[in-house]
Short mmCIF file of N, CA and C in Angstrom, two decimals:
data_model
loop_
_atom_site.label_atom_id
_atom_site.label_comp_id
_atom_site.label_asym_id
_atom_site.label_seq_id
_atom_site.Cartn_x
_atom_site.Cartn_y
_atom_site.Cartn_z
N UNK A 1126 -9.56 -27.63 -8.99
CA UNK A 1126 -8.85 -28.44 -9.95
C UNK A 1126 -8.90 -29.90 -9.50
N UNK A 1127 -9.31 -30.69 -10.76
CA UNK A 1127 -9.43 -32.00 -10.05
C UNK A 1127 -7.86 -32.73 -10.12
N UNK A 1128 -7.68 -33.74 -9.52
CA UNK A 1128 -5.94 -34.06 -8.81
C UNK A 1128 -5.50 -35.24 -9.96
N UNK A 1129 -6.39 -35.42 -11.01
CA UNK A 1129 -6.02 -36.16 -12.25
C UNK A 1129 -5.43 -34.82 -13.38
N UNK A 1130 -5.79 -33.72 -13.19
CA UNK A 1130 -5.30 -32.47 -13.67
C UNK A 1130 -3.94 -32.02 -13.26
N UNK A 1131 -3.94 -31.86 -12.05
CA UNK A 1131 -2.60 -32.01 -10.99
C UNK A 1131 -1.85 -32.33 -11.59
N UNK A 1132 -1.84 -33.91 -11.35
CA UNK A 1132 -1.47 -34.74 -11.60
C UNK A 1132 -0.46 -34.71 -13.16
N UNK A 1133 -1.30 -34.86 -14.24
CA UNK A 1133 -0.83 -34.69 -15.42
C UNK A 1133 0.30 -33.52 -15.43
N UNK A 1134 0.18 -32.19 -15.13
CA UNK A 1134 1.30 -31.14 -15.00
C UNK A 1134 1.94 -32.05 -14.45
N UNK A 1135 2.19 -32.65 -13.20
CA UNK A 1135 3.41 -32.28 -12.42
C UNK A 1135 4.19 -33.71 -13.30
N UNK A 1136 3.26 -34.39 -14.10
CA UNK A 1136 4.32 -35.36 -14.78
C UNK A 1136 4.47 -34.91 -16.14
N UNK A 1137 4.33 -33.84 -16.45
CA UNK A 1137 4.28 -33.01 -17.46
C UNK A 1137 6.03 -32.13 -17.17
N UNK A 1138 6.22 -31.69 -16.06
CA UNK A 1138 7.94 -30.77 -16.17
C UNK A 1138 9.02 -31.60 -16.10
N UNK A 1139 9.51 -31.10 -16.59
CA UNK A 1139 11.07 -32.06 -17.20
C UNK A 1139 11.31 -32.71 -15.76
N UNK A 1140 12.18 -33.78 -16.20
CA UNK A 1140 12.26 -34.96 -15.54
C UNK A 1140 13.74 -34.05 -14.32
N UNK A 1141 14.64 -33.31 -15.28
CA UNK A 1141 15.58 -32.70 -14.31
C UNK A 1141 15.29 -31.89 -13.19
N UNK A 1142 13.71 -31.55 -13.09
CA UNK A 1142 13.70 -30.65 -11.83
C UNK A 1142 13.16 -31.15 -10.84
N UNK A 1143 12.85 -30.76 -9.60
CA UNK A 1143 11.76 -31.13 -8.65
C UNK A 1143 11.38 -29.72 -8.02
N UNK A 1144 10.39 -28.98 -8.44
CA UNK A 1144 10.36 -27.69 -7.67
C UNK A 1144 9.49 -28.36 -6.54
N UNK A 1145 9.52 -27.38 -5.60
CA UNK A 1145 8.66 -27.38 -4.29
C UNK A 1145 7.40 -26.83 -4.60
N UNK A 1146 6.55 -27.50 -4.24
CA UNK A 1146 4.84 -26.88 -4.45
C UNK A 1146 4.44 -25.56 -3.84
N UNK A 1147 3.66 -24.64 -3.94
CA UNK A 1147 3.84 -23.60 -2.96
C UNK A 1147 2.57 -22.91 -3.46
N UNK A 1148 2.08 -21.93 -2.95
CA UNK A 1148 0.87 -21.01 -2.89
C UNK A 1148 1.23 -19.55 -2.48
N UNK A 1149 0.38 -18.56 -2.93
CA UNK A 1149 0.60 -17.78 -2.27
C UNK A 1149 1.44 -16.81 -3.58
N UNK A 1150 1.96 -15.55 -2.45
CA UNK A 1150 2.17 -14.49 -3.65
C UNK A 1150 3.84 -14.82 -4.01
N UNK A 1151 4.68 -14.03 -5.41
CA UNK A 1151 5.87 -14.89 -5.98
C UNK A 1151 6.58 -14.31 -4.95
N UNK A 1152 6.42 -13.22 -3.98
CA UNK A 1152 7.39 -12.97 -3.21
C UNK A 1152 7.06 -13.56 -1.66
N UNK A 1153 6.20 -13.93 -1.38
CA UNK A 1153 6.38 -14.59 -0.11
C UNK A 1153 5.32 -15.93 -0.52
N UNK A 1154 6.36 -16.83 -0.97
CA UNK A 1154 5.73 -18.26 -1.07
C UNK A 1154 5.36 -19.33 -0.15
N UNK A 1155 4.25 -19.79 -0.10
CA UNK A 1155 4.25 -20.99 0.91
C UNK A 1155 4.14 -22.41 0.61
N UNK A 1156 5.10 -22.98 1.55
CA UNK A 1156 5.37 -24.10 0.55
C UNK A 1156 4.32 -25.78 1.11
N UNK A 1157 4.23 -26.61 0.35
CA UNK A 1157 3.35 -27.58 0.88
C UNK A 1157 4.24 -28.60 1.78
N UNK A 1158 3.65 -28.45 2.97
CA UNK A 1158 3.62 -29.36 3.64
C UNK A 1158 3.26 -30.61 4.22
N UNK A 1159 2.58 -30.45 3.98
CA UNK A 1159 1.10 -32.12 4.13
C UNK A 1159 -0.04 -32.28 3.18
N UNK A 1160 -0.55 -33.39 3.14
CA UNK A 1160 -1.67 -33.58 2.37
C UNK A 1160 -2.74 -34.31 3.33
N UNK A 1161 -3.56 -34.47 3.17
CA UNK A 1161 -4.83 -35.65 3.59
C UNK A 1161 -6.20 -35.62 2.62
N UNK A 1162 -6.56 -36.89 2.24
CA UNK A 1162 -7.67 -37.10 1.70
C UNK A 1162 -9.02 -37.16 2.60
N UNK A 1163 -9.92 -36.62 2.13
CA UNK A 1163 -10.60 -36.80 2.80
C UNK A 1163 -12.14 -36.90 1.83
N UNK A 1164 -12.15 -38.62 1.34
CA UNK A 1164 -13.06 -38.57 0.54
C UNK A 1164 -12.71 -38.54 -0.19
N UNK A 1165 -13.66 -37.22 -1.53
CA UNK A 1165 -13.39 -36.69 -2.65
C UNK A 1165 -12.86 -35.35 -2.79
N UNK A 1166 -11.53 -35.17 -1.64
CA UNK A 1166 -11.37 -34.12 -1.39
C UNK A 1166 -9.84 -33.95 -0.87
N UNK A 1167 -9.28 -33.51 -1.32
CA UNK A 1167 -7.23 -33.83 -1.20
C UNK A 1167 -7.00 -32.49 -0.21
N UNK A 1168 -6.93 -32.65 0.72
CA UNK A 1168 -6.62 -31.28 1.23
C UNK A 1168 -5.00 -31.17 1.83
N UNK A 1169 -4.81 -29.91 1.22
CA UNK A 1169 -3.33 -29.30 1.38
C UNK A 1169 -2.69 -28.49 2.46
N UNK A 1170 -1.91 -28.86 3.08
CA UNK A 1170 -1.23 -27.86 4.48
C UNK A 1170 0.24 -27.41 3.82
N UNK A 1171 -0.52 -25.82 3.64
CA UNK A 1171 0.63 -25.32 3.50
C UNK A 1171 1.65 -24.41 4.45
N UNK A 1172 2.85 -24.43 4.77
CA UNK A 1172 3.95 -23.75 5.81
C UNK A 1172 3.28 -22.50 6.58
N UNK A 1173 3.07 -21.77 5.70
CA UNK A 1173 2.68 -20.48 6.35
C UNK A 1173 0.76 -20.30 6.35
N UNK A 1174 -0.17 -20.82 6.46
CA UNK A 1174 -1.33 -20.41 6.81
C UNK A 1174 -1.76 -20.01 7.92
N UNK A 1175 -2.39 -18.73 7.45
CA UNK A 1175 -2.63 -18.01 9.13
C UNK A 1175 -4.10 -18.25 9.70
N UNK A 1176 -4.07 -18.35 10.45
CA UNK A 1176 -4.81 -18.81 11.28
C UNK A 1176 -6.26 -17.87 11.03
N UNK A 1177 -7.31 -18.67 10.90
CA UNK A 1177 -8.54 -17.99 11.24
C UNK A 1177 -9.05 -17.02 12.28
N UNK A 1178 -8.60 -17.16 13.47
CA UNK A 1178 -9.15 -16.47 14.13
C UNK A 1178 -8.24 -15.19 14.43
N UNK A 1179 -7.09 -15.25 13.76
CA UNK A 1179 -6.31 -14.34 14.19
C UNK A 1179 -7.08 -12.74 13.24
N UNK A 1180 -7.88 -12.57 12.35
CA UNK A 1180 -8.81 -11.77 11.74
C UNK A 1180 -7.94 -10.79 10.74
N UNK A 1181 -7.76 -9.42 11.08
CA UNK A 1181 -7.08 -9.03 10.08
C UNK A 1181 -5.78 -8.88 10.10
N UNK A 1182 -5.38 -9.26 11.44
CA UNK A 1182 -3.65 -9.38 11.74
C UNK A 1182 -3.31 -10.55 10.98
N UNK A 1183 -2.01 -10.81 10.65
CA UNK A 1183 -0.82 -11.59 9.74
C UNK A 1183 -0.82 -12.70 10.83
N UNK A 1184 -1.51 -13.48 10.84
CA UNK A 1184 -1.32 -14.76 11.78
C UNK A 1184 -0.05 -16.06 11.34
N UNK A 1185 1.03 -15.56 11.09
CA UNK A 1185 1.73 -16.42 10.45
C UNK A 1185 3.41 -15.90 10.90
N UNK A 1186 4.16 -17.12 11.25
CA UNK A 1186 5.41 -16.41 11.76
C UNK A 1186 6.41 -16.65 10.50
N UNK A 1187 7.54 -16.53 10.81
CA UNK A 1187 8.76 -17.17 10.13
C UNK A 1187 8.76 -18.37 9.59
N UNK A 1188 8.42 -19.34 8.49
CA UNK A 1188 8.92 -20.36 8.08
C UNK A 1188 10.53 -21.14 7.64
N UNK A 1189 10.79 -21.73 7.22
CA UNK A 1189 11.98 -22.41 7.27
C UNK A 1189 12.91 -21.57 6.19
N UNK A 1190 12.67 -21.12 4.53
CA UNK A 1190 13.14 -20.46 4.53
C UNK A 1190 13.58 -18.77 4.32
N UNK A 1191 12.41 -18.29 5.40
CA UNK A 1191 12.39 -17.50 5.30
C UNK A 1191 13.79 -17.04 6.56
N UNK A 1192 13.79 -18.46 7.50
CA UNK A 1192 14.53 -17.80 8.80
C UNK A 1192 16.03 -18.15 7.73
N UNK A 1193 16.27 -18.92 7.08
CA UNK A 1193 17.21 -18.68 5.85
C UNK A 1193 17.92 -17.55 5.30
N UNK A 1194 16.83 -16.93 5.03
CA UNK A 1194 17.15 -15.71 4.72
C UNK A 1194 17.55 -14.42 5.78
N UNK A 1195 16.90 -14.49 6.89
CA UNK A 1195 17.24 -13.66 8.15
C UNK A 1195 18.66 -14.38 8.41
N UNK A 1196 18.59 -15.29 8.95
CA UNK A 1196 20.32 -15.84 8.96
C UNK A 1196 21.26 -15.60 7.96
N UNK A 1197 20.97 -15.37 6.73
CA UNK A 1197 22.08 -15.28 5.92
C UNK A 1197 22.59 -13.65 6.16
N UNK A 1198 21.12 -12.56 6.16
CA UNK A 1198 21.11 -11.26 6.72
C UNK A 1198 22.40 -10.94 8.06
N UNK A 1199 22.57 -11.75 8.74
CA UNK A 1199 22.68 -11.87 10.35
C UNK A 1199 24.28 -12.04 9.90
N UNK A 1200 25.27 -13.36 9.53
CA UNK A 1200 25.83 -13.72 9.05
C UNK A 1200 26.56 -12.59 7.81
N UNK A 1201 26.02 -11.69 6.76
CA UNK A 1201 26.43 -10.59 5.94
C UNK A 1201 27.07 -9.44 7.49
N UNK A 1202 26.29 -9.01 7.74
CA UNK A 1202 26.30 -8.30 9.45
C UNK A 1202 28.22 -8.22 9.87
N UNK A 1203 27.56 -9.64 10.28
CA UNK A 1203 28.73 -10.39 10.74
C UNK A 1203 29.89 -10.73 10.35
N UNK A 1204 30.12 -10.52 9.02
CA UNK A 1204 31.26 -10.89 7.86
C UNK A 1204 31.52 -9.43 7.56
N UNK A 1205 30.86 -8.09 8.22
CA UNK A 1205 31.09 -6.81 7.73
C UNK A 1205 32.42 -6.25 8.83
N UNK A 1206 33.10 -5.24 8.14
CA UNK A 1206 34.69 -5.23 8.48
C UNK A 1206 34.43 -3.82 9.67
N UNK A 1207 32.72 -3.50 10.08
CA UNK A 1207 32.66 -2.72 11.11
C UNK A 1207 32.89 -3.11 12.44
N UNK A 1208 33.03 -2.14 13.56
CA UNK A 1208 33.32 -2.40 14.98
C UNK A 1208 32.21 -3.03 15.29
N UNK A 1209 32.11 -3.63 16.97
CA UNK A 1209 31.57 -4.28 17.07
C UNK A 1209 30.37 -3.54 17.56
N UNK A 1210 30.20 -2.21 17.76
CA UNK A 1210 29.14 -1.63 17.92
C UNK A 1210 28.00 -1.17 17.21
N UNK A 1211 28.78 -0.94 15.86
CA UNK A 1211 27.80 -1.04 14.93
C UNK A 1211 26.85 -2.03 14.11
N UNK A 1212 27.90 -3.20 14.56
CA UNK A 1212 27.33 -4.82 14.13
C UNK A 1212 26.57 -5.06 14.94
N UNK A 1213 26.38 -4.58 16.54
CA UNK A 1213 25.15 -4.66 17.42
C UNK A 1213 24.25 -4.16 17.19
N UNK A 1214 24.41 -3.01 16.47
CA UNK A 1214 23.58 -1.89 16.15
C UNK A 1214 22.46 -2.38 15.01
N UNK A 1215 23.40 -3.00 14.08
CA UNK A 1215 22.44 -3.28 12.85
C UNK A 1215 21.83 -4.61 13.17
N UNK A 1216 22.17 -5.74 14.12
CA UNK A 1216 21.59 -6.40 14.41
C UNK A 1216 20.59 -6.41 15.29
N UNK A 1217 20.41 -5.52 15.96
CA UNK A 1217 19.73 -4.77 16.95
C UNK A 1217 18.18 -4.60 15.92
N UNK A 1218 18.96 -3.28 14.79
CA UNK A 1218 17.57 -2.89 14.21
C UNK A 1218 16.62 -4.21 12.74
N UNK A 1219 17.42 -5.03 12.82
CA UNK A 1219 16.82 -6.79 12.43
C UNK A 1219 16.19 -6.61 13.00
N UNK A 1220 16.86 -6.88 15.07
CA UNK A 1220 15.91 -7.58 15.60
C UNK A 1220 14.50 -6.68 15.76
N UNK A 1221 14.55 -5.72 16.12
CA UNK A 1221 13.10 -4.71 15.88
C UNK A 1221 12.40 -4.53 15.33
N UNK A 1222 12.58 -4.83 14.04
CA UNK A 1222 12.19 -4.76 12.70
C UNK A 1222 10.95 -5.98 12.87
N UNK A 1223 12.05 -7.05 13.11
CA UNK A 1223 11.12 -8.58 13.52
C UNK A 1223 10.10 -8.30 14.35
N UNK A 1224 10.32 -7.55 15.54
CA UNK A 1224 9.15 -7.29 17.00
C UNK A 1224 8.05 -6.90 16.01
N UNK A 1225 8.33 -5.85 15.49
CA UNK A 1225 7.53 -4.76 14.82
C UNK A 1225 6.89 -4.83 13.84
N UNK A 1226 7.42 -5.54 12.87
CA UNK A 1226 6.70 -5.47 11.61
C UNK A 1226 6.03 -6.94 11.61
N UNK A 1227 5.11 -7.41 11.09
CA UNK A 1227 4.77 -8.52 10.30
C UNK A 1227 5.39 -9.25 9.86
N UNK A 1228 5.45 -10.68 9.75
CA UNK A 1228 6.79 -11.55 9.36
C UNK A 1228 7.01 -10.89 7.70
N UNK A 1229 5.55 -11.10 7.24
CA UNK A 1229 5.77 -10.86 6.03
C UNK A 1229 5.80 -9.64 5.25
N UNK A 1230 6.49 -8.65 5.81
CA UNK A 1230 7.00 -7.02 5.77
C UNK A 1230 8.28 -7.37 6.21
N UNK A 1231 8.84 -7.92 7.02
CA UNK A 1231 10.11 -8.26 6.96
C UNK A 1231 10.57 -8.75 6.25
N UNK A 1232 10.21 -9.86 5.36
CA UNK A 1232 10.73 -10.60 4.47
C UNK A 1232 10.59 -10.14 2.94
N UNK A 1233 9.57 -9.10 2.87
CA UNK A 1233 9.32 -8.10 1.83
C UNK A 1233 11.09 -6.99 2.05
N UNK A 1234 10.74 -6.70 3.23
CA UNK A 1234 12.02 -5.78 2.84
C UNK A 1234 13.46 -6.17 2.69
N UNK A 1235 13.86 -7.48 3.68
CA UNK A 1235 14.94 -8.51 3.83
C UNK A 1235 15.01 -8.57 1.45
N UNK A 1236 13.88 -9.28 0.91
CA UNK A 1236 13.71 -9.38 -0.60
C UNK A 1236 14.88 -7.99 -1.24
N UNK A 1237 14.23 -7.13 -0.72
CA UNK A 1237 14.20 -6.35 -1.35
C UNK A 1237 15.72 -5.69 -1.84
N UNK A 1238 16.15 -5.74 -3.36
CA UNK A 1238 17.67 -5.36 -3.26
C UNK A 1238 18.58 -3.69 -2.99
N UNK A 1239 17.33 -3.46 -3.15
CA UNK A 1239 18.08 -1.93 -2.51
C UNK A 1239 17.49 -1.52 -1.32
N UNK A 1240 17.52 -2.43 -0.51
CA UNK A 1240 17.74 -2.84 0.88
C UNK A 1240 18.97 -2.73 1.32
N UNK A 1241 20.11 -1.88 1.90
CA UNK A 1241 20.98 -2.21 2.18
C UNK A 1241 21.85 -3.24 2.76
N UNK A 1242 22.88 -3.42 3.07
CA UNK A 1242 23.05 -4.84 4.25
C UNK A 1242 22.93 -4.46 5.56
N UNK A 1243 23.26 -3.34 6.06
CA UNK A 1243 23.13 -2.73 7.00
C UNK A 1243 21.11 -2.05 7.70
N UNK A 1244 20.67 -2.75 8.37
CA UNK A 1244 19.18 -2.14 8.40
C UNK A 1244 19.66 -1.68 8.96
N UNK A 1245 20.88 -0.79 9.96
CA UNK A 1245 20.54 0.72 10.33
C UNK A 1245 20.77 1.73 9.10
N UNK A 1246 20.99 1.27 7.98
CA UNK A 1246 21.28 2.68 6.81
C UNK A 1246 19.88 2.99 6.21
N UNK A 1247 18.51 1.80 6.72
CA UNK A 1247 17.09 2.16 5.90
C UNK A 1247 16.64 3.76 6.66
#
């Protein structure tokens, strides 16, 4: 797309919004971070790009708000009217979840609403 195309959309949506630019799939978005020209050629850095050499593994960690969303997770936990063993417990299986899975399988399931609040009830 040439950036006179761009361009026109983004002065094209109502004047009340400013969304964030982003790529990527509607459930794990990445958002733009940098630009550089180079030439005839606008190139885009977006939050989460994984790395080339990392091959068919998920070369990409936590972005800003994705750790948003794990904190708010952490925080629900924490606001829950259980002992304190079980609030270790479910924070515990967060944190494993994180070791273990792919950022972006965590944040697929974190999405997800019949997800409980509790990840020890999955």
């Amino acid at each position: 797309m040439k950036a006179s195309k761009l361009k026109n959309l983004l002065e094209s949506l109502p004047k009340d919004i400013d969304p964030e630019v982003v790529c990527g799939e509607m459930w794990l978005p990445e958002r733009l971070v940098g630009t550089q020209l180079d030439g005839e050629l606008l190139f885009l850095e977006f939050d989460s790009a994984p790395e080339e050499s990392q091959g068919e593994e998920e070369g990409r960690g936590f972005v800003e708000h994705e750790i948003e969303m794990i904190r708010h997770r952490f925080e629900q936990i924490l606001d829950e009217s259980s002992d304190t063993k079980t609030k270790a417990d479910a924070m515990l299986a967060l944190f494993l979840m994180g070791h273990e899975l792919s950022s972006s399988e965590v944040i697929e399931i974190l999405e997800d609403p019949d997800v409980p609040n509790d990840p020890t009830e999955q």
